[in-house]
């Protein structure tokens, strides 16, 4: 395995990057579709009180685990491209759902109201999920890349868990605030804080539980791809600057 100290992972062909990117985008798209449902997961967490969360909590943490793998193996610049790819793929799905909702239904089709109720997400939910995704994912990737340099590639668990604490915390706070604050679901600041910290905890626990699997996948992919990128001179801006310009931090 080659430990690559570089800004970019290069334009070489990575055999397993595409499947990983597809899983990443799939987890994101599914999460945003099912997020409209609020579920009671108190039975899963063993709580004595009701534990309400958007149903996306079931699958969305997978996107952060995949994000960790992308940054750890291929570096920040590759993770950045995959993050934007997932963002635009999700935007295309949302646009298709909206267009299908607005196209007049056949006179014999009686489920327009059900379609709008389930898939017709409000712009608050759509906007919240888009903003939260970008803020959380880029924070997650940035923290992991920085910690990898600081630890000289050791202690992978500190990077995966530490980056998740930051990224998922921001994601939960941004999404729940934009999508639900002031509604019947989250009427006030106290209710908002309860939703945020519970989502934050369960997503972090998700990452902790998945750590052994993350170790296995990361080590396997580094060996198979023959690469282990350290972001030593990387442009960490979320949007790549044009004409070869860089923003180093």
XYZ file of C-alpha atoms in Angstrom:
249
model
C 0.000 0.000 0.000
C 1.275 3.439 -0.931
C 0.992 6.238 1.605
C 0.365 9.182 -0.689
C 1.235 12.618 0.714
C -0.591 14.826 -1.757
C -3.240 17.447 -2.351
C -5.188 15.544 -4.960
C -5.666 11.810 -5.309
C -4.816 12.271 -8.973
C -6.782 11.432 -12.079
C -5.914 7.755 -11.952
C -8.721 5.271 -12.134
C -9.880 3.936 -8.789
C -11.560 0.595 -9.106
C -13.904 0.838 -6.134
C -14.601 4.565 -5.992
C -17.711 4.419 -8.176
C -19.528 1.728 -6.133
C -18.772 3.601 -2.913
C -20.043 6.856 -4.431
C -23.248 5.129 -5.555
C -23.896 3.820 -2.041
C -23.251 7.295 -0.679
C -25.731 8.942 -3.059
C -28.277 6.170 -2.529
C -28.213 6.580 1.247
C -28.685 10.327 0.856
C -31.613 10.054 -1.563
C -33.435 7.428 0.466
C -32.909 9.445 3.652
C -34.481 12.550 2.182
C -37.495 10.639 0.860
C -38.305 8.957 4.170
C -37.430 11.955 6.381
C -41.029 13.214 6.226
C -42.127 10.466 8.605
C -41.486 10.981 12.308
C -40.881 7.657 14.042
C -40.814 6.542 17.663
C -37.603 4.589 18.236
C -37.793 4.399 22.006
C -37.954 0.609 21.774
C -34.671 0.523 19.866
C -32.758 2.748 22.279
C -34.263 1.239 25.412
C -35.613 4.536 26.680
C -38.384 4.927 29.204
C -39.837 7.861 27.244
C -40.899 8.455 23.669
C -37.922 9.033 21.373
C -39.121 10.755 18.211
C -36.893 11.260 15.167
C -37.275 11.639 11.384
C -37.233 8.184 9.803
C -34.053 9.200 7.963
C -32.141 8.354 11.149
C -32.403 4.724 10.019
C -30.160 5.137 6.986
C -28.681 8.655 6.878
C -25.714 7.887 9.202
C -24.506 5.488 6.501
C -23.677 8.503 4.327
C -21.333 9.776 7.046
C -19.641 6.402 7.371
C -19.129 6.363 3.598
C -17.897 9.956 3.780
C -15.315 8.885 6.355
C -14.146 6.084 4.094
C -13.878 8.398 1.077
C -11.805 10.997 2.919
C -9.628 8.473 4.744
C -8.768 6.476 1.626
C -8.933 8.930 -1.279
C -8.534 12.316 0.437
C -10.609 15.446 0.808
C -10.664 16.462 -2.864
C -12.208 13.165 -3.974
C -14.687 13.247 -1.087
C -15.635 16.780 -2.135
C -16.484 15.629 -5.659
C -18.597 12.772 -4.338
C -20.407 15.073 -1.898
C -21.390 17.426 -4.713
C -22.362 14.481 -6.912
C -24.675 13.202 -4.179
C -26.100 16.684 -3.710
C -27.022 17.099 -7.377
C -28.366 13.537 -7.624
C -30.661 14.252 -4.690
C -31.716 17.571 -6.236
C -32.678 15.750 -9.428
C -34.832 13.296 -7.459
C -36.573 16.126 -5.602
C -37.212 17.976 -8.870
C -38.671 14.841 -10.460
C -40.987 14.315 -7.470
C -42.199 17.922 -7.671
C -42.819 17.739 -11.430
C -44.705 14.459 -11.065
C -46.829 16.039 -8.343
C -47.777 19.004 -10.511
C -48.583 17.041 -13.663
C -52.389 16.469 -13.734
C -53.363 12.997 -12.569
C -55.372 10.598 -14.705
C -59.095 10.877 -13.876
C -59.228 7.271 -12.631
C -56.211 7.675 -10.329
C -57.500 8.498 -6.856
C -54.219 8.732 -4.940
C -53.081 12.285 -5.709
C -53.738 13.402 -2.149
C -51.767 10.454 -0.746
C -48.898 11.201 -3.147
C -48.742 14.824 -2.036
C -48.987 13.837 1.628
C -46.087 11.389 1.474
C -43.795 12.627 -1.288
C -44.859 16.256 -1.551
C -42.292 17.535 0.909
C -42.422 21.176 1.889
C -39.655 23.488 0.745
C -38.595 23.854 4.376
C -37.763 20.162 4.539
C -36.088 20.174 1.127
C -34.110 23.335 1.851
C -33.195 22.143 5.326
C -31.932 18.803 4.082
C -29.860 20.412 1.304
C -28.200 22.997 3.542
C -27.664 20.567 6.427
C -26.146 17.962 4.106
C -23.555 20.343 2.690
C -22.661 21.854 6.071
C -22.453 18.503 7.852
C -20.666 16.500 5.175
C -17.997 19.104 4.474
C -17.398 19.631 8.196
C -17.113 15.859 8.631
C -14.633 15.485 5.773
C -12.581 18.516 6.819
C -12.247 17.391 10.450
C -11.279 13.848 9.427
C -8.646 15.051 6.956
C -7.139 17.406 9.538
C -7.133 14.758 12.262
C -5.444 12.288 9.929
C -2.517 14.670 9.541
C -2.463 15.474 13.251
C -2.386 11.786 14.234
C -0.051 10.833 11.356
C -2.547 8.247 10.195
C -2.900 6.507 13.551
C -5.978 6.027 15.705
C -8.581 5.853 12.947
C -11.371 5.674 15.518
C -10.550 9.194 16.752
C -11.080 10.526 13.246
C -14.272 8.675 12.391
C -15.959 9.390 15.715
C -14.563 12.907 16.132
C -15.596 13.989 12.641
C -19.039 12.463 13.145
C -19.564 14.370 16.383
C -18.892 17.637 14.556
C -20.589 16.831 11.247
C -23.688 15.105 12.593
C -24.108 17.734 15.288
C -24.164 20.498 12.690
C -26.347 18.475 10.337
C -28.956 17.720 13.004
C -29.089 21.298 14.263
C -29.338 22.867 10.801
C -31.865 20.408 9.356
C -34.239 20.274 12.312
C -34.156 24.047 12.752
C -34.918 24.858 9.109
C -37.355 21.999 8.485
C -39.416 21.816 11.669
C -38.854 24.721 14.067
C -42.099 26.583 14.773
C -44.273 23.719 13.487
C -46.493 21.289 15.360
C -43.550 18.857 15.371
C -41.065 21.267 16.992
C -42.980 24.196 18.423
C -40.304 25.892 20.524
C -36.626 26.015 21.429
C -36.894 23.409 24.166
C -38.475 20.895 21.810
C -35.895 21.724 19.142
C -32.998 21.078 21.519
C -34.525 17.732 22.524
C -34.768 16.668 18.877
C -31.240 17.873 18.092
C -29.367 16.237 20.945
C -31.239 12.966 20.583
C -30.525 12.838 16.846
C -26.907 13.790 17.552
C -26.492 11.019 20.126
C -28.074 8.245 18.095
C -26.076 9.132 14.950
C -22.849 9.212 16.943
C -23.649 5.864 18.561
C -24.374 4.549 15.056
C -20.836 5.538 14.063
C -19.285 4.008 17.187
C -21.055 0.693 16.625
C -19.966 0.682 12.976
C -16.305 1.408 13.822
C -15.050 -2.200 13.460
C -16.713 -2.420 10.044
C -15.262 0.960 9.072
C -11.774 -0.246 10.033
C -12.195 -3.358 7.892
C -13.521 -1.490 4.848
C -10.908 1.284 5.068
C -7.969 -1.103 5.403
C -9.294 -3.350 2.638
C -9.846 -0.475 0.231
C -6.428 1.032 0.909
C -4.865 -2.316 0.116
C -6.948 -2.973 -2.994
C -6.630 0.563 -4.389
C -2.967 0.902 -3.405
C -3.474 4.407 -2.068
C -3.665 6.200 1.284
C -3.988 9.947 0.740
C -2.760 12.441 3.332
C -4.055 15.960 2.687
C -0.779 17.784 3.224
C -1.293 20.687 0.837
C -5.003 20.634 0.097
C -7.507 23.275 -0.902
C -10.155 22.722 1.779
C -12.752 25.059 0.305
C -16.104 23.282 -0.250
C -16.191 24.610 -3.806
C -13.026 24.014 -5.874
C -11.505 27.303 -6.987
C -11.032 27.759 -10.751
C -7.907 28.303 -12.809
C -5.618 26.394 -10.476
C -6.164 28.751 -7.530
C -6.010 27.227 -4.064
C -7.167 28.194 -0.636
C -4.871 26.524 1.901
C -5.664 26.325 5.596
